[in-house]
mmCIF file of C-alpha atoms and ligand atoms in Angstrom:
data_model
loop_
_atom_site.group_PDB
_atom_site.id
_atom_site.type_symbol
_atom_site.label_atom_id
_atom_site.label_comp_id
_atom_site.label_asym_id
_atom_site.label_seq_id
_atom_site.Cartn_x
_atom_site.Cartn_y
_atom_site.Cartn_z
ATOM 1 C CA UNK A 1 -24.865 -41.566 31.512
ATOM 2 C CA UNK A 2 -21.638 -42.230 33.518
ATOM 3 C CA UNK A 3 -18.579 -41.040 32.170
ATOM 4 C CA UNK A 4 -15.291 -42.741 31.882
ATOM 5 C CA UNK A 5 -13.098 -39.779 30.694
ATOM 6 C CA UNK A 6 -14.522 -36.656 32.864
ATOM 7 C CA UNK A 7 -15.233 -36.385 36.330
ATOM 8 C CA UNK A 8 -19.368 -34.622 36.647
ATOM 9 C CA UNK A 9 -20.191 -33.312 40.287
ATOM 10 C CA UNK A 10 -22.825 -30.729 41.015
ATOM 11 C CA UNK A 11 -22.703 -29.101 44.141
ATOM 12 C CA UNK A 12 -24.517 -25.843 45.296
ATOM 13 C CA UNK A 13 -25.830 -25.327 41.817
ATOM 14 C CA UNK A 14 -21.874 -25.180 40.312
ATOM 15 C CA UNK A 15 -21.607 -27.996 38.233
ATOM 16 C CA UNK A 16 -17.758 -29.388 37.514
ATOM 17 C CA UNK A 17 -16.458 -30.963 34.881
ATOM 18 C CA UNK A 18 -12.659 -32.717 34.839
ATOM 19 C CA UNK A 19 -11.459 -33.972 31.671
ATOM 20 C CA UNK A 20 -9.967 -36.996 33.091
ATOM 21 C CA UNK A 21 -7.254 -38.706 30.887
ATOM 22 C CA UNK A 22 -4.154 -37.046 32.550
ATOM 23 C CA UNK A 23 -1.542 -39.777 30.661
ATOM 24 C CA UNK A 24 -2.676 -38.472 28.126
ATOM 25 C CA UNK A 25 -2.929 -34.511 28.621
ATOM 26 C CA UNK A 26 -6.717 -34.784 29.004
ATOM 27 C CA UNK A 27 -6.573 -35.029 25.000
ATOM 28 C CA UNK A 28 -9.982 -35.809 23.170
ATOM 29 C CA UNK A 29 -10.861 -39.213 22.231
ATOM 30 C CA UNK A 30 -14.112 -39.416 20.872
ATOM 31 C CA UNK A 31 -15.374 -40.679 23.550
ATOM 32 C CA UNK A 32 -14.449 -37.689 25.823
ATOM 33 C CA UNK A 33 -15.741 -35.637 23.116
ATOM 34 C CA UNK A 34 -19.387 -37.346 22.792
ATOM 35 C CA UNK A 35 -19.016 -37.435 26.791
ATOM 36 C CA UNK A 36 -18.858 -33.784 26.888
ATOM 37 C CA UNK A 37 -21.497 -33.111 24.399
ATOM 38 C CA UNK A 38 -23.760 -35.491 26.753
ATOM 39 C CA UNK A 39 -22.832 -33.546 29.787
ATOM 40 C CA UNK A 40 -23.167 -30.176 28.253
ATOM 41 C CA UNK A 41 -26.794 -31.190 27.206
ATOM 42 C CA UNK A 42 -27.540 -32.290 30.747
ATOM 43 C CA UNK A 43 -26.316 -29.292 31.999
ATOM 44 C CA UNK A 44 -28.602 -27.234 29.343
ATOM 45 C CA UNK A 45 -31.320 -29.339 30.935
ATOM 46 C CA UNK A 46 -30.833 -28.977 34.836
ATOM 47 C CA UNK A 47 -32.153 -25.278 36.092
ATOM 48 C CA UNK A 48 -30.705 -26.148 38.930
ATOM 49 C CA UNK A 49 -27.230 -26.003 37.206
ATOM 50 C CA UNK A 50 -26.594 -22.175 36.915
ATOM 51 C CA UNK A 51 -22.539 -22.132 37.027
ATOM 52 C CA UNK A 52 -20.173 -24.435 35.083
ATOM 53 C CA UNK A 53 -16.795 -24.778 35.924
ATOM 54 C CA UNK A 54 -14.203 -26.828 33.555
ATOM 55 C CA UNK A 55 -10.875 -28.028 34.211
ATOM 56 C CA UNK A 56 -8.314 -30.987 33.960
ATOM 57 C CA UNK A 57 -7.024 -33.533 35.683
ATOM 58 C CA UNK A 58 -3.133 -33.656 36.226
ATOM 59 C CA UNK A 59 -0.669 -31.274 35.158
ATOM 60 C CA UNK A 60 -2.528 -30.525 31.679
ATOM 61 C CA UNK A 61 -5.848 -28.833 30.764
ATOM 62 C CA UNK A 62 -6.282 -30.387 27.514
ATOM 63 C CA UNK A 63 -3.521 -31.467 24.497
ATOM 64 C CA UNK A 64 -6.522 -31.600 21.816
ATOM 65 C CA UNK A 65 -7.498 -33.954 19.555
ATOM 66 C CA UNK A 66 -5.420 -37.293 20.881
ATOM 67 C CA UNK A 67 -2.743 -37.852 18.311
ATOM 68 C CA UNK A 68 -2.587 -41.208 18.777
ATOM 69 C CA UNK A 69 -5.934 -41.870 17.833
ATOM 70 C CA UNK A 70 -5.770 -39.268 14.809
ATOM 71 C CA UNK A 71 -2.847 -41.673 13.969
ATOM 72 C CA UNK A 72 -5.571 -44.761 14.010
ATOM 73 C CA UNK A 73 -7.257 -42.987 11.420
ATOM 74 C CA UNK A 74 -4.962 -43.994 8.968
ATOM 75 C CA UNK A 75 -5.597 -47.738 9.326
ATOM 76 C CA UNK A 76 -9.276 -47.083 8.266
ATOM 77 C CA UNK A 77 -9.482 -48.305 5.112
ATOM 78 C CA UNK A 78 -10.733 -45.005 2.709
ATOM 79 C CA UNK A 79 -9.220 -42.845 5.718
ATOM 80 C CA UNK A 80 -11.675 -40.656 7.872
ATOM 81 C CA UNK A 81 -12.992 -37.537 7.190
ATOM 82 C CA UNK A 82 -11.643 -34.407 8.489
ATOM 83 C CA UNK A 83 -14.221 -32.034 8.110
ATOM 84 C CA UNK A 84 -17.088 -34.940 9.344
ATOM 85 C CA UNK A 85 -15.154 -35.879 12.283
ATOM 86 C CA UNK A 86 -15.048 -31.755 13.511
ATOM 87 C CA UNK A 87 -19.152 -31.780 12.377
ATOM 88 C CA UNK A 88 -19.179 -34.452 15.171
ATOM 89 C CA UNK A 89 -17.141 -33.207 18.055
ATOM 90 C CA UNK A 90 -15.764 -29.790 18.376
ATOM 91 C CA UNK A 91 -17.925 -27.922 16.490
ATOM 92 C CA UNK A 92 -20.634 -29.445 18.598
ATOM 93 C CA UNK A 93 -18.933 -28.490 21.643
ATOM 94 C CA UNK A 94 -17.779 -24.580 21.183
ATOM 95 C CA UNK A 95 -21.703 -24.496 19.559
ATOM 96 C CA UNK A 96 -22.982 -25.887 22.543
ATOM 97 C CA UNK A 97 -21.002 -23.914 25.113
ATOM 98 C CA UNK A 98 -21.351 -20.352 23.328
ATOM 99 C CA UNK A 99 -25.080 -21.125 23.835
ATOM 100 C CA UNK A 100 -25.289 -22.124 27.136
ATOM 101 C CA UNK A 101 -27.495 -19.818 28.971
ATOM 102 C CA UNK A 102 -25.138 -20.274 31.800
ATOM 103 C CA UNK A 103 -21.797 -18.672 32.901
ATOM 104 C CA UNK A 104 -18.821 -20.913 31.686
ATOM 105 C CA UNK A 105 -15.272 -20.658 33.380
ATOM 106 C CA UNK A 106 -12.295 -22.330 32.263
ATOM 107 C CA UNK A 107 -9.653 -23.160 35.135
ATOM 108 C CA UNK A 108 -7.039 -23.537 32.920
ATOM 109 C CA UNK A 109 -4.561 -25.641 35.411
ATOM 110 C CA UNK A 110 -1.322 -26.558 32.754
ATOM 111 C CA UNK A 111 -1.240 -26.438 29.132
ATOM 112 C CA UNK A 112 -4.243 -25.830 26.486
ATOM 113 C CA UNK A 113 -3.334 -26.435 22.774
ATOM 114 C CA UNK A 114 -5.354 -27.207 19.979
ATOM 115 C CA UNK A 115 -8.909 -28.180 20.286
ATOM 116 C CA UNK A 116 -7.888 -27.896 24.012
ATOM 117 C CA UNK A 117 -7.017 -24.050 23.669
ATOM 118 C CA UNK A 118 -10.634 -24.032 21.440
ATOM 119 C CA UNK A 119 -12.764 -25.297 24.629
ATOM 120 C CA UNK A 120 -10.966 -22.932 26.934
ATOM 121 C CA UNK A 121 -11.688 -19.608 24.212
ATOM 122 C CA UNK A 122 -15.675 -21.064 24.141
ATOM 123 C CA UNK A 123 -15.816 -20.312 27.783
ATOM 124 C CA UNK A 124 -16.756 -17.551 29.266
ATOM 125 C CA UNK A 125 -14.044 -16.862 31.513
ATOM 126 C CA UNK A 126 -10.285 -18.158 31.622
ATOM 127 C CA UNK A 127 -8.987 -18.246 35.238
ATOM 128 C CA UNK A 128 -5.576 -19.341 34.675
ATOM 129 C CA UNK A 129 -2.667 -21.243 37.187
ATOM 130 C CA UNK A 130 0.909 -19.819 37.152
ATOM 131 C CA UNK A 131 1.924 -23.101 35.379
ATOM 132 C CA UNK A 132 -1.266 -22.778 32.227
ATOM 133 C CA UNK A 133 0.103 -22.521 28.620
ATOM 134 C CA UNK A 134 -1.806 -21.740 25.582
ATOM 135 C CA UNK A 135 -0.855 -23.138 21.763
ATOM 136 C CA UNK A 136 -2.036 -23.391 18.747
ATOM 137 C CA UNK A 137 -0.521 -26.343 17.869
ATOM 138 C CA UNK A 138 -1.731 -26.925 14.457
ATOM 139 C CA UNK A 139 0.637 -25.778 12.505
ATOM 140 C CA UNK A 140 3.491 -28.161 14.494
ATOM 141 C CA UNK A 141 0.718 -30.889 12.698
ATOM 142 C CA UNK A 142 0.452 -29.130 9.670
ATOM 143 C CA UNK A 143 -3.229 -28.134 10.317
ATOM 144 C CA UNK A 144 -5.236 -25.372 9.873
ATOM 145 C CA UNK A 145 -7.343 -24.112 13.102
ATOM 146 C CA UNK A 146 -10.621 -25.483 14.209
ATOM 147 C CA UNK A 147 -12.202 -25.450 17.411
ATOM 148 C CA UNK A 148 -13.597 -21.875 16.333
ATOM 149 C CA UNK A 149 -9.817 -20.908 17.168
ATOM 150 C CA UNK A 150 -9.911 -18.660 14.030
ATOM 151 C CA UNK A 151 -12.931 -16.731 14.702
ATOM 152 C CA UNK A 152 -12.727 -16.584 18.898
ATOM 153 C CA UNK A 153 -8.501 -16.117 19.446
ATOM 154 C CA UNK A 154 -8.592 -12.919 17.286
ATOM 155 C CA UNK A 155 -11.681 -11.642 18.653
ATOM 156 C CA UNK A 156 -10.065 -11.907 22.448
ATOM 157 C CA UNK A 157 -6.360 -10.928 22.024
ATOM 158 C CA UNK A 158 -6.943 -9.209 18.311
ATOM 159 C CA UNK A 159 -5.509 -10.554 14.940
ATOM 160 C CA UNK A 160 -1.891 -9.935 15.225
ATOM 161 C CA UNK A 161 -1.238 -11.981 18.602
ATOM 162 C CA UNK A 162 -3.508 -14.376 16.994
ATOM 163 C CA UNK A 163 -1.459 -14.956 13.743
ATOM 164 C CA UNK A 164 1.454 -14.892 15.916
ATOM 165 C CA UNK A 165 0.687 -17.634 18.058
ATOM 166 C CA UNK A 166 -1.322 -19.504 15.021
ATOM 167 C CA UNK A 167 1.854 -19.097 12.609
ATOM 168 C CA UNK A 168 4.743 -19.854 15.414
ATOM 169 C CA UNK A 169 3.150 -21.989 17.338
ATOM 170 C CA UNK A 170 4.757 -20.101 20.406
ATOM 171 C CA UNK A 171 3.748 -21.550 23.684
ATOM 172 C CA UNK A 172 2.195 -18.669 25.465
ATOM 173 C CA UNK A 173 2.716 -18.438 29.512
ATOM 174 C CA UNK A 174 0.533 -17.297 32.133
ATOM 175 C CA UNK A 175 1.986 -13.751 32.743
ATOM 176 C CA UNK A 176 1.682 -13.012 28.747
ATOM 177 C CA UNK A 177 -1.006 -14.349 28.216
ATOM 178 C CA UNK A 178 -2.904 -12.353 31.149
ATOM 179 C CA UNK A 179 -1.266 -9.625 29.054
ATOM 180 C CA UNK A 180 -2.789 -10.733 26.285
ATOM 181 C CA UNK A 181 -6.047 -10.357 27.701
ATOM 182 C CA UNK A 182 -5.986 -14.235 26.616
ATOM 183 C CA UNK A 183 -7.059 -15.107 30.599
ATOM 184 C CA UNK A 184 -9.203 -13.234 32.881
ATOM 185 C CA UNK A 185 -6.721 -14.126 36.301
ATOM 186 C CA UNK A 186 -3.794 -15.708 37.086
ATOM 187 C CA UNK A 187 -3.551 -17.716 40.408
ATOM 188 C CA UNK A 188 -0.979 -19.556 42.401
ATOM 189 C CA UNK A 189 -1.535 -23.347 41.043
ATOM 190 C CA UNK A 190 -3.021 -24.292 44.742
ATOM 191 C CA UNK A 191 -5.212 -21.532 45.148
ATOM 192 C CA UNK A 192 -6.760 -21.761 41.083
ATOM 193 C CA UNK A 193 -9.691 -23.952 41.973
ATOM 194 C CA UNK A 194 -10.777 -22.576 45.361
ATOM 195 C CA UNK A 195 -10.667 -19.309 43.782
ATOM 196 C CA UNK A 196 -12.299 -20.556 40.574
ATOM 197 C CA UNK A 197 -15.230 -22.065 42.573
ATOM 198 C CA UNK A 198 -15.710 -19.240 44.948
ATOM 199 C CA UNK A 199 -16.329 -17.032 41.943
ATOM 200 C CA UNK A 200 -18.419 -20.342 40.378
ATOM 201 C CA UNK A 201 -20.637 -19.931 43.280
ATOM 202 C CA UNK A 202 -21.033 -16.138 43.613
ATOM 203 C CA UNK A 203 -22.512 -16.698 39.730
ATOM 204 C CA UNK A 204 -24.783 -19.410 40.627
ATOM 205 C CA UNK A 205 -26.381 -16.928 42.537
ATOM 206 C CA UNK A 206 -26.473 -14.571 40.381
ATOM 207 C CA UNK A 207 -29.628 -13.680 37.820
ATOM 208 C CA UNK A 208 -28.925 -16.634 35.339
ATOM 209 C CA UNK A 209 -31.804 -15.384 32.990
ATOM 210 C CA UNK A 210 -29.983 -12.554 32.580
ATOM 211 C CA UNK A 211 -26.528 -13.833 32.163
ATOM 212 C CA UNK A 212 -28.017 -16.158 29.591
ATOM 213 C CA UNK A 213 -29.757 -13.388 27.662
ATOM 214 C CA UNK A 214 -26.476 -11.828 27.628
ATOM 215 C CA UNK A 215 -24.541 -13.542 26.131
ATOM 216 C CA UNK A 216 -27.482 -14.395 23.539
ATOM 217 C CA UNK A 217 -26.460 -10.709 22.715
ATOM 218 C CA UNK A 218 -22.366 -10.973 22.675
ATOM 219 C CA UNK A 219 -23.045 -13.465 20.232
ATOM 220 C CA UNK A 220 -25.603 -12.325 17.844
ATOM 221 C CA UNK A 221 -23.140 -8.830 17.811
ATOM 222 C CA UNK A 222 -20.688 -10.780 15.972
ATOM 223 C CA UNK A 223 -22.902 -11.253 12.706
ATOM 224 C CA UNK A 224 -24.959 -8.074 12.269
ATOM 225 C CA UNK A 225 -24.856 -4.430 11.839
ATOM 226 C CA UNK A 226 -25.507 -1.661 14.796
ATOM 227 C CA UNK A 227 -29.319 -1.398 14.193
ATOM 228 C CA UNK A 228 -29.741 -5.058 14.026
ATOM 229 C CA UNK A 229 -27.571 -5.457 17.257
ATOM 230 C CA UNK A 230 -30.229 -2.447 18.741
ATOM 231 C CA UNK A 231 -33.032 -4.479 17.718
ATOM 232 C CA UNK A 232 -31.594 -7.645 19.273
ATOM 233 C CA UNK A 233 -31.138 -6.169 22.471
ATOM 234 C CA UNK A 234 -34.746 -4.219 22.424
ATOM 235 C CA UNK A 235 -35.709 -8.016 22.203
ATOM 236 C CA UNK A 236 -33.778 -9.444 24.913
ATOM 237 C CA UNK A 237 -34.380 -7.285 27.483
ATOM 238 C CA UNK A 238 -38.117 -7.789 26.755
ATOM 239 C CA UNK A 239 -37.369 -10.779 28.051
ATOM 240 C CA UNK A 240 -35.384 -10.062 31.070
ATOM 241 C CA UNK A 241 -37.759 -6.957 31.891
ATOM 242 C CA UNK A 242 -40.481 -9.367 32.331
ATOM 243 C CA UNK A 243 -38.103 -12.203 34.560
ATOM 244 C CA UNK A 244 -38.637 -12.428 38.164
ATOM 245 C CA UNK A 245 -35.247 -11.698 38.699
ATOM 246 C CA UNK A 246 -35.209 -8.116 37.417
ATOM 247 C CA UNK A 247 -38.288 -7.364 39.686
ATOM 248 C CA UNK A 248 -36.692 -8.523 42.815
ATOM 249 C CA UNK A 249 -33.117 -6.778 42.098
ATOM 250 C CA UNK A 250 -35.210 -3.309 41.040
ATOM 251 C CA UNK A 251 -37.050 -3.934 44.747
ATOM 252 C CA UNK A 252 -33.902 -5.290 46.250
ATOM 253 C CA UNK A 253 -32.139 -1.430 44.923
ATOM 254 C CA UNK A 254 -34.979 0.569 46.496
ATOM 255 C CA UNK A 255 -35.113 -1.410 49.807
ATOM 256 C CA UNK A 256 -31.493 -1.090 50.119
ATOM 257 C CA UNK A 257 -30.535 -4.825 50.552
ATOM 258 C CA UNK A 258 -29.057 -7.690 48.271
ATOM 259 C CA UNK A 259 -30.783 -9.135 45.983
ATOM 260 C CA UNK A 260 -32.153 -13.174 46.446
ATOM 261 C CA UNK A 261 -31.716 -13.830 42.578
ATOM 262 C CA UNK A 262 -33.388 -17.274 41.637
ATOM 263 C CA UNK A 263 -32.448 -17.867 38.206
ATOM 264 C CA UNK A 264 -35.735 -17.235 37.126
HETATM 265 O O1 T3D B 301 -10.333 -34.002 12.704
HETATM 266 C C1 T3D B 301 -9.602 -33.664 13.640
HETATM 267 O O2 T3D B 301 -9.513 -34.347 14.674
HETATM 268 C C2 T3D B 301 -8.808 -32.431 13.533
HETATM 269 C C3 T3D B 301 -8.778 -31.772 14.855
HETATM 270 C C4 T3D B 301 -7.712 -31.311 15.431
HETATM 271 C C5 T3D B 301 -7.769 -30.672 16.759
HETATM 272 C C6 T3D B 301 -6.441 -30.553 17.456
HETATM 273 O O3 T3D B 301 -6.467 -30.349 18.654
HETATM 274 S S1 T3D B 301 -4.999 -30.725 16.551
HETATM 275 C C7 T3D B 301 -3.737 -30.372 17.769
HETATM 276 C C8 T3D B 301 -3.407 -31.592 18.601
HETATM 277 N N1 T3D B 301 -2.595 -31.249 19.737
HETATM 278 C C9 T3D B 301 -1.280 -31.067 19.680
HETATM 279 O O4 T3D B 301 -0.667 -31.133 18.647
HETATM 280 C C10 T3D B 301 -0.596 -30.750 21.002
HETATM 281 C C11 T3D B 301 0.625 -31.636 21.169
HETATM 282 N N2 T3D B 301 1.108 -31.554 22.526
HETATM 283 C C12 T3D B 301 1.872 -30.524 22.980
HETATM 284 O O5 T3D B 301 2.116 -29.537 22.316
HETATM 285 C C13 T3D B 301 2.394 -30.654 24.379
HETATM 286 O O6 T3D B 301 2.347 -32.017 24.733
HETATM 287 C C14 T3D B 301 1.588 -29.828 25.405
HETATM 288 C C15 T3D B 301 1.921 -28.327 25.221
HETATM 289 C C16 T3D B 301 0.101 -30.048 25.293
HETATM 290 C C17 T3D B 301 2.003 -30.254 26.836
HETATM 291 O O7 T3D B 301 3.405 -30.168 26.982
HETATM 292 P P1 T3D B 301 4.093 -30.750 28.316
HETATM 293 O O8 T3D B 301 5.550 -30.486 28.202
HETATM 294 O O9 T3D B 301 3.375 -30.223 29.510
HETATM 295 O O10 T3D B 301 3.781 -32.300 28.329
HETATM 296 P P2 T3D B 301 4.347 -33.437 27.359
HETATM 297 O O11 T3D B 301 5.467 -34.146 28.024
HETATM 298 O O12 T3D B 301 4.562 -32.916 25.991
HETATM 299 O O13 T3D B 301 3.062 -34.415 27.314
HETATM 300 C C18 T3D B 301 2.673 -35.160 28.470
HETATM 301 C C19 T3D B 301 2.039 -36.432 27.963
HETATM 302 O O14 T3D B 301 0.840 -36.076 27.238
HETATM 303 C C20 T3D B 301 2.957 -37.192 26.997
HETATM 304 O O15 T3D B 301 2.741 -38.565 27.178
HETATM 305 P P3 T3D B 301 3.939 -39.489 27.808
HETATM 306 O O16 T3D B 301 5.145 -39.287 26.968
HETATM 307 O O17 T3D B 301 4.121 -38.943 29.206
HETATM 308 O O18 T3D B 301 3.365 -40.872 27.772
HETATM 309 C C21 T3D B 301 2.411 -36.776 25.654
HETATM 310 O O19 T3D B 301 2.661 -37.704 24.627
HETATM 311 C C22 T3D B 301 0.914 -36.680 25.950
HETATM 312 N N3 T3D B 301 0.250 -35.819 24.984
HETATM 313 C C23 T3D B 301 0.404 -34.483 24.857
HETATM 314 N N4 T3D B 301 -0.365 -34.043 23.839
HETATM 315 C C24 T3D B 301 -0.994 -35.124 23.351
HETATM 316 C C25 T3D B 301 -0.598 -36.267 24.065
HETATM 317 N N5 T3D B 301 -1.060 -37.477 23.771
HETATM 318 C C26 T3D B 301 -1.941 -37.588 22.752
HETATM 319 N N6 T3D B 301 -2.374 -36.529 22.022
HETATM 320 C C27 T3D B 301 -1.929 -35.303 22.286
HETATM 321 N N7 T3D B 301 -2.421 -34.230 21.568
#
């Protein structure tokens, strides 16, 4: 499928994706949305994708949902549905992403805010520039939260930063929210994507089984009780034990050299 609202390049088994409306903030249409499911399920698809690496174009990571077009919404006679147009796009996208069997890394290059902040929480890491800013932003709509924003934000920076930045709609910076634990790193704005991509390309060679099978675990932790979550993980690494991966880093250990890790 070629995309008219991201940029899709694969190189050295890092995929990158660039939201690509920069007039705009890199909001969502819905065609960057359904563009984003389709590249997420190529991704899912490709073995030979093992790191992804999302950003935006311009000075914005994404503004959310486009405004403008929520605006449209109005002129359709009966209105749209709220809760059928999230079914459709964001939902399907944090879903999607928390799944992946892949490591996921933001590089959050200038503001995040709404559905935008939503896809940066679904990833797996947040590398931040000096110039990234985190919102809310639906309250300043008089929304409630989607994007998973209600169950992810208090889970990484714990409920009371949450509510505050839900119920303000503060505009968090880089240094706070590194504080926050909102971001893993904070980088000069020049040096965020080498640095993002060098660490993009130490994962791809890392044991993408077992990166995949772990966060199968994060994720099933945050429905069940301890012996479930023991169970889980009794289950899991089954599944690893038996990868080629785990036999060549055990063999790697003993031989005293790094491990070749295939992703298998
Ligand atoms: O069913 C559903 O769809 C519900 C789902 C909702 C999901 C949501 O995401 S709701 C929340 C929507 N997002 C917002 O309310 C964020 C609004 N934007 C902002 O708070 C700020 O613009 C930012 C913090 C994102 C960026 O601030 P700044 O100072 O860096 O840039 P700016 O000057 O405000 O914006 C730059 C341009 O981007 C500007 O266009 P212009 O004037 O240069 O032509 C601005 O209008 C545009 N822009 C920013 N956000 C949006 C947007 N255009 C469309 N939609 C936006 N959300």
């Amino acid at each position: 499928m070629a995309y008219s609202t991201l940029l899709f390049d694969k190189t050295d088994g890092v995929v990158t994706i660039t939201l690509n409306r920069p007039d705009k903030s890199n909001a969502f249409d819905d065609t960057m949305s359904k563009e984003l499911i389709d590249a997420l399920k190529t991704i899912e698809r490709d073995a030979d994708a093992r790191a992804v690496v999302i950003t935006g174009a311009g000075k914005n990571f994404c503004a959310g949902q486009d405004l403008s077009a929520m605006l449209e919404r109005y002129q359709v006679p009966g209105g749209v549905s709220y809760a059928a147009h999230l079914r459709g796009s964001y939902n399907l996208i944090v879903s999607r992403l928390r799944a992946l069997e892949k490591p996921v890394i933001a590089a959050v290059n200038g503001a995040a805010a709404g559905a935008g902040l939503g896809l940066a929480l679904a990833c797996d890491f947040r590398y931040a520039s000096e110039n990234a800013r985190f919102r809310t932003a639906f309250i300043g709509i008089a929304l409630a939260p989607d994007s998973a924003i209600s169950f992810l934000l208090p889970r990484i920076i714990g409920l009371g930063r949450a509510l505050g930045m839900a119920l303000t709609n503060e505009l968090v910076d880089a240094p706070t929210a590194l504080q926050y634990g909102l971001v893993n790193r904070v980088f000069k704005p020049e040096e965020l994507l080498p640095q993002t991509h060098e660490f993009a390309a130490q994962l791809a060679q890392a044991p993408t089984k077992a990166i995949g099978l772990t966060k199968r675990a994060f994720n099933h932790s945050f429905d069940v009780d301890l012996e479930t979550a023991l169970e889980n993980e009794a289950l899991l690494q089954e599944i690893a034990g038996r990868s080629a991966d785990h036999l060549e880093g055990v063999q790697a250990f003993i031989e005293k050299r790094s491990p070749q890790f295939k992703g298998k």
